[in-house]
Coordinates of N, CA and C in Angstrom, one line a residue:
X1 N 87.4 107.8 64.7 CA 88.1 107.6 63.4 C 88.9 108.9 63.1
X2 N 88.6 110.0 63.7 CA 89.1 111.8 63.0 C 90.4 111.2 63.6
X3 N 90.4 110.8 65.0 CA 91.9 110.9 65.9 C 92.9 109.7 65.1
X4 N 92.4 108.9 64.6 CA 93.3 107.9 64.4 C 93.6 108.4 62.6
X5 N 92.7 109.3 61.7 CA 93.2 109.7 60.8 C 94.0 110.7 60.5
X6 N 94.1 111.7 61.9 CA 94.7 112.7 62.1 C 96.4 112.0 62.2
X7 N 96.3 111.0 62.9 CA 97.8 110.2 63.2 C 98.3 109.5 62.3
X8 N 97.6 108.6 61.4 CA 97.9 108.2 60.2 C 98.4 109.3 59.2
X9 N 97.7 109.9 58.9 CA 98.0 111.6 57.7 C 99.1 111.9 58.1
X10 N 99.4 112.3 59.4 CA 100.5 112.9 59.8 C 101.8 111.7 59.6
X11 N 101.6 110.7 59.6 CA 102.9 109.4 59.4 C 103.2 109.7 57.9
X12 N 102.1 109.9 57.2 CA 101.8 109.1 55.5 C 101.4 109.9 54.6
X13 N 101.4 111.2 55.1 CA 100.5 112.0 54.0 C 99.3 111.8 53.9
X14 N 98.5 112.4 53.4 CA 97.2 112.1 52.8 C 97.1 111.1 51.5
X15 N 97.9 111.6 50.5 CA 98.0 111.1 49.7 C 98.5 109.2 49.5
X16 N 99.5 109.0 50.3 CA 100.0 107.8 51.0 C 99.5 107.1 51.9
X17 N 98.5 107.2 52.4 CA 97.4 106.5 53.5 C 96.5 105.7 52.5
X18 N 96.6 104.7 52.8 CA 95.2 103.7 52.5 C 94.2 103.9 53.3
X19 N 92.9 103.6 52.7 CA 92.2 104.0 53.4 C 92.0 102.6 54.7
X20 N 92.6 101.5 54.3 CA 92.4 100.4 55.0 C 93.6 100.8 56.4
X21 N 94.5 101.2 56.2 CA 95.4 101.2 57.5 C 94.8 102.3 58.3
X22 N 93.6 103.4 57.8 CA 93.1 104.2 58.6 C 91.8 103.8 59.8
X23 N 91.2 102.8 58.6 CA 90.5 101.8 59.5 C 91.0 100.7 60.5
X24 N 92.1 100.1 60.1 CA 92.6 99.6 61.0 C 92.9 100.4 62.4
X25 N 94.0 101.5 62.0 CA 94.4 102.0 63.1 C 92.9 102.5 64.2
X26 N 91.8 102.6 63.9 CA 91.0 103.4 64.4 C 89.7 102.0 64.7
X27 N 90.2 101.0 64.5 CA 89.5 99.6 65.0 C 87.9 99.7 63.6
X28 N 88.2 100.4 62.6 CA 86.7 100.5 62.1 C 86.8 99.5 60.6
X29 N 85.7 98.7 60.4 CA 85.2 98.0 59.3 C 85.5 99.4 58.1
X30 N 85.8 99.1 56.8 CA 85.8 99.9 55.4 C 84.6 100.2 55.3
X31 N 83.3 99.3 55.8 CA 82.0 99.8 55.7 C 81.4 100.8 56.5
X32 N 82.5 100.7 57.7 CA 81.8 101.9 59.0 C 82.7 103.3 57.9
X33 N 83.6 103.1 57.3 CA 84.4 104.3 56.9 C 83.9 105.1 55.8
X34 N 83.0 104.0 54.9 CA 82.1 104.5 53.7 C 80.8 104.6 54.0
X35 N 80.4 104.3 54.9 CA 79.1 105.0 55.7 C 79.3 106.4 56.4
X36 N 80.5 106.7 56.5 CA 80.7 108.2 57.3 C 81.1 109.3 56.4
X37 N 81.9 108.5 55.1 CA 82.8 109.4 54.1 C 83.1 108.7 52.7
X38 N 83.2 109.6 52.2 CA 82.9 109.0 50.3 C 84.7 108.8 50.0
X39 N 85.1 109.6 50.7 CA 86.4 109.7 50.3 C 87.6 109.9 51.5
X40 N 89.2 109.6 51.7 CA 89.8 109.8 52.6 C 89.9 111.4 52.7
X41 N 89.5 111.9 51.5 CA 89.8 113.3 51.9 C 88.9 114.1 52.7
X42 N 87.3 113.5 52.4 CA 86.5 114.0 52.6 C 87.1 113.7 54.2
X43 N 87.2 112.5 54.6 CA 87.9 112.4 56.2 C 88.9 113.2 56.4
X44 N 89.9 113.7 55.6 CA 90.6 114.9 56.1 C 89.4 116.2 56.4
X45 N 88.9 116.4 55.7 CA 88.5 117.7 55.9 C 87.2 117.5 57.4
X46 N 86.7 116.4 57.5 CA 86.4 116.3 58.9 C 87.3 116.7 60.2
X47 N 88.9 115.8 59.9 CA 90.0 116.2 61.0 C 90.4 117.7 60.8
X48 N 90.7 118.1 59.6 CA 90.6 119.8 59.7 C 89.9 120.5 60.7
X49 N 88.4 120.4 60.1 CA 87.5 121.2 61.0 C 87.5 120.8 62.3
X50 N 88.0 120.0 63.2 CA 88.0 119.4 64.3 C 89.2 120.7 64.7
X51 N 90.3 120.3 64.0 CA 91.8 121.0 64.3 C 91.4 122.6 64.3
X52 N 90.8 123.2 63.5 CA 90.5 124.3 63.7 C 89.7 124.7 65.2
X53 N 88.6 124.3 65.0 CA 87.9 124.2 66.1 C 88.9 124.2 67.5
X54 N 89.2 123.5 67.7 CA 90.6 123.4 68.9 C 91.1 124.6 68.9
X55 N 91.7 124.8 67.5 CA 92.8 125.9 67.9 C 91.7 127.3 68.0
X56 N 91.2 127.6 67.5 CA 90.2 129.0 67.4 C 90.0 128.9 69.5
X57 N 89.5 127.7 70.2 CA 89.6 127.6 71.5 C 90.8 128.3 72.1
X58 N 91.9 127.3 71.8 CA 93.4 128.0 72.2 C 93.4 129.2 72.5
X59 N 93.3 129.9 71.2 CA 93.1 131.0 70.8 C 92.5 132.5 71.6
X60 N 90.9 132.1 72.0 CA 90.5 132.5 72.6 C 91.1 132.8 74.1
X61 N 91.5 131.5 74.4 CA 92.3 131.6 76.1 C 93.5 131.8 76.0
X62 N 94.4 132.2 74.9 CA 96.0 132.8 74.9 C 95.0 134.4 75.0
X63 N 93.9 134.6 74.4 CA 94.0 136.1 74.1 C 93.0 136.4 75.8
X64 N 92.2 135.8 76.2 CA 92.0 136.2 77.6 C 92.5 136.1 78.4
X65 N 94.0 135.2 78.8 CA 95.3 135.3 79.3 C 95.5 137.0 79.5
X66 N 95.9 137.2 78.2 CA 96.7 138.2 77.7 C 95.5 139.5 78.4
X67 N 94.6 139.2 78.0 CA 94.0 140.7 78.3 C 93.1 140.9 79.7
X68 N 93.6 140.0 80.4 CA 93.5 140.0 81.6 C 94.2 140.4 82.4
X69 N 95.3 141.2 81.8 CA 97.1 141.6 82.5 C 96.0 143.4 82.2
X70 N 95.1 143.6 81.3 CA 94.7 145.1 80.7 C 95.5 145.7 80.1
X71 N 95.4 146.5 79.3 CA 96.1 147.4 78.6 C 95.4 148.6 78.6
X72 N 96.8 149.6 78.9 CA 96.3 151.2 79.6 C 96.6 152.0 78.4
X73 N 97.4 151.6 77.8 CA 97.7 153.0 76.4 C 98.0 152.1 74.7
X74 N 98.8 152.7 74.2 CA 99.0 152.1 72.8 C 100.6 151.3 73.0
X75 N 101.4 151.7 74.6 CA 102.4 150.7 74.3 C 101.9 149.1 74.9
X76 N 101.3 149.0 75.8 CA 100.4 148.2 76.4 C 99.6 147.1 75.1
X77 N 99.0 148.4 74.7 CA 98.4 147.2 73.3 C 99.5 146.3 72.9
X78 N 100.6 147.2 72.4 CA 101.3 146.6 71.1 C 101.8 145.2 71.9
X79 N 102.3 145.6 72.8 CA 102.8 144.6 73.9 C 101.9 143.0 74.3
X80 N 100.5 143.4 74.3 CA 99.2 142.8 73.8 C 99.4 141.8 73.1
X81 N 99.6 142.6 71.8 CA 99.3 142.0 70.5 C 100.9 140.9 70.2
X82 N 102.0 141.8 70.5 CA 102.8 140.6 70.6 C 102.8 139.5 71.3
X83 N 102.5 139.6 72.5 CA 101.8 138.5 73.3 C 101.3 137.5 72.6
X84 N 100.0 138.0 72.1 CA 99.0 137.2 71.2 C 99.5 136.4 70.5
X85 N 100.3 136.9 69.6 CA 100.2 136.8 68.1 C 101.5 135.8 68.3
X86 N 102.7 136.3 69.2 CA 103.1 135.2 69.3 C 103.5 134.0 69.8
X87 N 102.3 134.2 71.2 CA 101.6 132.6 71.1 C 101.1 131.9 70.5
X88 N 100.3 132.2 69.6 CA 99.3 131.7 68.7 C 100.5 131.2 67.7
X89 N 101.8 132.1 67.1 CA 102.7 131.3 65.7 C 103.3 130.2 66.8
X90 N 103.9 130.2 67.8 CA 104.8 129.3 68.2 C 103.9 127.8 68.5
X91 N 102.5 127.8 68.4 CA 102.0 126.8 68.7 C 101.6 125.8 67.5
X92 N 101.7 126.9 66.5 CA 101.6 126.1 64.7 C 102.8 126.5 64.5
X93 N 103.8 126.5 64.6 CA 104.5 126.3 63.9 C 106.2 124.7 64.7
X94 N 105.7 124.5 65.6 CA 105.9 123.3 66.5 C 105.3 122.0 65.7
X95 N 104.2 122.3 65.2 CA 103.2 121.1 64.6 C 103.7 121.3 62.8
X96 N 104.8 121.0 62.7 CA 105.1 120.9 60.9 C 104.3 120.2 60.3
X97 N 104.2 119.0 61.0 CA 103.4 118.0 60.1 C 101.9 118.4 59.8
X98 N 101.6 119.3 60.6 CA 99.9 119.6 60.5 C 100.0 121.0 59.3
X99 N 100.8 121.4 59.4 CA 101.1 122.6 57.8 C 101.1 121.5 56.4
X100 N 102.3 120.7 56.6 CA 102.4 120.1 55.4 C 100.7 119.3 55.4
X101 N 100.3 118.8 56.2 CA 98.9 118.5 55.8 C 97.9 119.2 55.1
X102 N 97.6 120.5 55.9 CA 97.0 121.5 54.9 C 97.7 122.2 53.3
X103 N 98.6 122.1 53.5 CA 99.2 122.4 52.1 C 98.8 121.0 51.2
X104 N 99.2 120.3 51.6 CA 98.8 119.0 50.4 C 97.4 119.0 50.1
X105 N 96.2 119.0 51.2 CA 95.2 119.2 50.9 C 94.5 120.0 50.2
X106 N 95.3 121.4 50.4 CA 94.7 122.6 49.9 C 94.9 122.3 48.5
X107 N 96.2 122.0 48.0 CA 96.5 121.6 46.5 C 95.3 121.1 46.2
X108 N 95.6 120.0 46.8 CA 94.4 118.8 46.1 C 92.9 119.3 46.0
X109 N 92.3 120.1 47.0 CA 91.2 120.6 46.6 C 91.0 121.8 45.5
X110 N 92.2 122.8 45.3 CA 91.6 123.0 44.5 C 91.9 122.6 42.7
X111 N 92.4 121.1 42.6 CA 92.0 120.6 41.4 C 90.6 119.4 41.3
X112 N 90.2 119.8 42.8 CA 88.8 119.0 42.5 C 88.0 120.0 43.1
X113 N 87.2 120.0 41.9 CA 85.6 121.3 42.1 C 84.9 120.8 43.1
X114 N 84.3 119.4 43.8 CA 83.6 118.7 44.5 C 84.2 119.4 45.9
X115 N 85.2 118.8 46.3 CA 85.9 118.9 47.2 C 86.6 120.7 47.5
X116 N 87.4 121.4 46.3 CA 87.0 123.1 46.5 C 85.9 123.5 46.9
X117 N 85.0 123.4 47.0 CA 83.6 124.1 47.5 C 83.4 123.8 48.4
X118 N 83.9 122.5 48.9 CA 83.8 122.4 50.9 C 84.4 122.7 51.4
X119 N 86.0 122.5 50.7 CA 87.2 122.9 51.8 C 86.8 125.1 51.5
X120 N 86.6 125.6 50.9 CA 85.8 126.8 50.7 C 85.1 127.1 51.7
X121 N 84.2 126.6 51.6 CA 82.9 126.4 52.4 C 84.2 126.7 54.4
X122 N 84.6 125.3 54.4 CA 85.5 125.5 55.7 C 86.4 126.5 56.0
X123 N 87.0 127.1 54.8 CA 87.8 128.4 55.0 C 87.0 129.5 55.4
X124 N 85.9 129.5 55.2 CA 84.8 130.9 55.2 C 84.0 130.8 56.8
X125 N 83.8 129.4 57.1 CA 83.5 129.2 58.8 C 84.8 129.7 59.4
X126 N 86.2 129.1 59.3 CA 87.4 129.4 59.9 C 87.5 130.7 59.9
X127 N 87.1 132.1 59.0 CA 87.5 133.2 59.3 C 86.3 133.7 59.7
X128 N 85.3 133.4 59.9 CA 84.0 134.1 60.7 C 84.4 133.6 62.1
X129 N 85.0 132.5 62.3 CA 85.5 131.8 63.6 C 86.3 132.9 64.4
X130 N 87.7 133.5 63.5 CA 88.2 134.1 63.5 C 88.0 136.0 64.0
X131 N 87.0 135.9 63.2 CA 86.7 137.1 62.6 C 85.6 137.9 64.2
X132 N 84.8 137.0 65.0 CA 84.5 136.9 65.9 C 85.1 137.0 67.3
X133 N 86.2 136.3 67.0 CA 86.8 136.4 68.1 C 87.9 137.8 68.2
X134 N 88.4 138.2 67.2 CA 88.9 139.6 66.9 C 88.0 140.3 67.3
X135 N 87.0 140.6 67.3 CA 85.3 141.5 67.6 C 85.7 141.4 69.0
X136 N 85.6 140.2 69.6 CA 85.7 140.2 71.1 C 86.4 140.8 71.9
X137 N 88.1 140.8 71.4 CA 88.7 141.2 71.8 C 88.9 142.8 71.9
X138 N 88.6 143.4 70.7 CA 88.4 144.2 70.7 C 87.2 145.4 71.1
X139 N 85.7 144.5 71.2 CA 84.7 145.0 72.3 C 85.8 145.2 73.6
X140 N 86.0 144.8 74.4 CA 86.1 144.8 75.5 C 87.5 145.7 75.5
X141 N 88.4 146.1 74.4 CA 89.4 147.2 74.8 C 88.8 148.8 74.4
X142 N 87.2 148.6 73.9 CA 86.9 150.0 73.5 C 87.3 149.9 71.7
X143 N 87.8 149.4 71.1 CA 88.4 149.3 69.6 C 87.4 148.9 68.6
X144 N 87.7 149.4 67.7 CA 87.0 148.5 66.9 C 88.2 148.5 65.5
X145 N 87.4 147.2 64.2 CA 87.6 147.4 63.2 C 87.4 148.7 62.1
X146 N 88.5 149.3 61.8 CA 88.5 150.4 60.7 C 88.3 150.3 59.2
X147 N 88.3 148.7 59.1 CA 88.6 147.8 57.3 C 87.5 146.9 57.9
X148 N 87.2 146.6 56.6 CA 86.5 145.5 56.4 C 86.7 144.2 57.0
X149 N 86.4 143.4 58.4 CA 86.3 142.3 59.2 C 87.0 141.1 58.3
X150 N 86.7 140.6 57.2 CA 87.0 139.4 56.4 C 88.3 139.6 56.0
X151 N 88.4 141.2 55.6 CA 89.7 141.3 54.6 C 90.9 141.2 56.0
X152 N 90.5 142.1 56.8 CA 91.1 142.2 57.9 C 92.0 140.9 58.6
X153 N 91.0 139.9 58.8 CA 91.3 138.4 59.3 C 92.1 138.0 58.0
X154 N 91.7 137.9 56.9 CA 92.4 137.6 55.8 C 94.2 137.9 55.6
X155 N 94.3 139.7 56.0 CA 95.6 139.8 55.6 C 96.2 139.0 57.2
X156 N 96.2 138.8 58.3 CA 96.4 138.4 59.2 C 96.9 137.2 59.2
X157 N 96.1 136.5 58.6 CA 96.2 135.2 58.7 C 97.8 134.8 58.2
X158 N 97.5 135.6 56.8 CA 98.4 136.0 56.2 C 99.9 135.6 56.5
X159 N 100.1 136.0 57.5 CA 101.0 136.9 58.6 C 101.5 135.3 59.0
X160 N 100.7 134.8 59.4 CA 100.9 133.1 59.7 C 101.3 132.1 58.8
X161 N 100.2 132.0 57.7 CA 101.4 132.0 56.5 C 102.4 131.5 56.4
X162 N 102.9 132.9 56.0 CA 104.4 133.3 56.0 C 105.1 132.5 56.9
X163 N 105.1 132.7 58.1 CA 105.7 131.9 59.0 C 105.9 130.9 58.7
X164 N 104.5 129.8 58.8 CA 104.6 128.9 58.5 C 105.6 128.1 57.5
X165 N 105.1 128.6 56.7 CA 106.3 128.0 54.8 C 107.7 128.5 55.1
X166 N 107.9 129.6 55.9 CA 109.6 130.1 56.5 C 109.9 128.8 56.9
X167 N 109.5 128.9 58.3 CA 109.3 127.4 59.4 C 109.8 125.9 58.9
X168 N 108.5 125.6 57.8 CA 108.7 124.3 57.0 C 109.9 124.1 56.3
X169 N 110.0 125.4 55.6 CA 111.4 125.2 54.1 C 112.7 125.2 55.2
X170 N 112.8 126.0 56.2 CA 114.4 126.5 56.9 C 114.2 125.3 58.0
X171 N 113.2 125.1 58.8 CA 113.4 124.2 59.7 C 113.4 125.7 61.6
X172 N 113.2 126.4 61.2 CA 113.4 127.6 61.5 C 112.2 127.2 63.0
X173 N 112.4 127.4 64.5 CA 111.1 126.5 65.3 C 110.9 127.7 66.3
X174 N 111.1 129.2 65.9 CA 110.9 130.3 67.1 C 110.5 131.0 65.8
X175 N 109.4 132.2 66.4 CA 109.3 133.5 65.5 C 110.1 134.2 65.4
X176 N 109.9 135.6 64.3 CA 110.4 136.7 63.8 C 109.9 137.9 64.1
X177 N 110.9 138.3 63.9 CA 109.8 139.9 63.6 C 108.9 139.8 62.8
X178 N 108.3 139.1 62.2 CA 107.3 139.2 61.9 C 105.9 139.3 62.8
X179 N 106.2 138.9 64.3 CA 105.3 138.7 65.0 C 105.6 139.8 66.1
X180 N 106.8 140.1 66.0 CA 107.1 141.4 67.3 C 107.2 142.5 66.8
X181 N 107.1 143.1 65.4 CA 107.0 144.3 64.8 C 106.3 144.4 63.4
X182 N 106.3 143.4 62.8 CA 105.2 143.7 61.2 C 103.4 142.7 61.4
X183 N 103.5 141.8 62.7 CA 102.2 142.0 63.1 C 101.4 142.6 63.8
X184 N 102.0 143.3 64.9 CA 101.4 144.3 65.5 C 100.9 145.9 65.1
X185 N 101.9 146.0 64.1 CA 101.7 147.2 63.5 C 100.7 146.8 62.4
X186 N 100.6 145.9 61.5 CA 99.7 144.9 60.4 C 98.3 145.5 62.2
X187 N 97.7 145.0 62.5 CA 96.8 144.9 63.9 C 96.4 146.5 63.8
X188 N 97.6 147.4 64.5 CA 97.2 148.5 65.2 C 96.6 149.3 63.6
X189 N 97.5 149.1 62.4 CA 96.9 149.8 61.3 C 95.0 149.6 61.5
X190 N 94.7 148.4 61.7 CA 93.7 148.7 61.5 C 92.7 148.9 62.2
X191 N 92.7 149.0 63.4 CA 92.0 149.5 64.0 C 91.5 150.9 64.3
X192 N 90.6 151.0 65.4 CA 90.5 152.7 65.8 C 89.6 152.9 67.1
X193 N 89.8 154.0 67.7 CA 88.8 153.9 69.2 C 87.4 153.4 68.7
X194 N 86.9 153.0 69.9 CA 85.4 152.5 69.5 C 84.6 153.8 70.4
X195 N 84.7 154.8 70.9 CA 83.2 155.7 70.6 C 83.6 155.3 72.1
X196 N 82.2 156.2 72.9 CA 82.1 156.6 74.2 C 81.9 155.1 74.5
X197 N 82.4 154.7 76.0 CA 82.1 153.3 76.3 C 80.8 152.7 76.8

């Protein structure tokens, strides 16, 4: 049902989906769909956490790619980190329709308190998701975090963002410098060596 709601949302909005053509498309009875979920949203936020999951994967293997080439000094990093960072925008920002998804959602959750506190709840897994895998990368170059891990992922994400809503409003389908010089430096600010190896 996640895969056929994921395809539906993306044709129809969230908002514009019945929940009957979701069942349809996905072969399931209205009663298999209210046996799994109270609401279509609540079934968004199942396809979310699915979508995240995926990508935080990606993620992982664009950045073991990348640091499997090593890096010997600080131009090496930066070189690194552009790598990273902009593989990681060019792969959301190809997927419009999955931004404008989360943006409608995100609205909608937070004028409902039920539904804020889970999609919440999912933002705070998504940056420990995050926030872990930054740790990783950084164990293994000797680095560590100099700021606070959460805030850290936070302004970052940030960084994506931005792109993103550039992307959606202009139609804009390659990065910026935002990814080849204000997020690498955003990155190297915060870091610092990590201590004898």
């Amino acid at each position: 049902m996640i895969d056929a709601a994921r395809e539906v949302f993306s044709e129809h909005s969230i908002r514009d989906t019945p929940v009957e053509l979701i069942c349809e498309t996905a072969g399931f009875s209205r009663g298999a769909f209210y046996s799994n979920f109270d609401t279509k949203e609540d079934l968004f936020l199942a396809v979310y956490e699915e979508e995240m999951s995926l990508r935080i994967q990606k993620t992982r293997t664009i950045v073991n790619d990348v640091l499997v080439e090593g890096v010997a000094d600080r131009e090496s990093l930066h070189e690194a980190i552009v790598k990273v960072g902009t593989a990681c925008a060019e792969s959301l920002i190809a997927d419009h329709n999955w931004y404008m998804l989360v943006t409608e959602f995100r609205a909608h959750a937070l004028r409902d308190p039920h539904l804020r506190k889970r999609a919440g709840e999912s933002l705070e897994h998504l940056t420990d998701s995050i926030a872990e895998l930054l740790h990783e990368a950084l164990d293994r170059l000797n680095l560590r975090l100099a700021v606070d891990t959460r805030d850290a992922v936070r302004a970052l994400t940030s960084v994506y963002e931005a792109q993103l809503e550039h992307a959606a409003f202009t139609g804009a389908s390659s990065t910026t410098p935002l990814f080849t010089q204000i997020f690498p430096r955003m990155v190297q600010s915060f870091i610092e060596p990590g201590g004898p190896a």
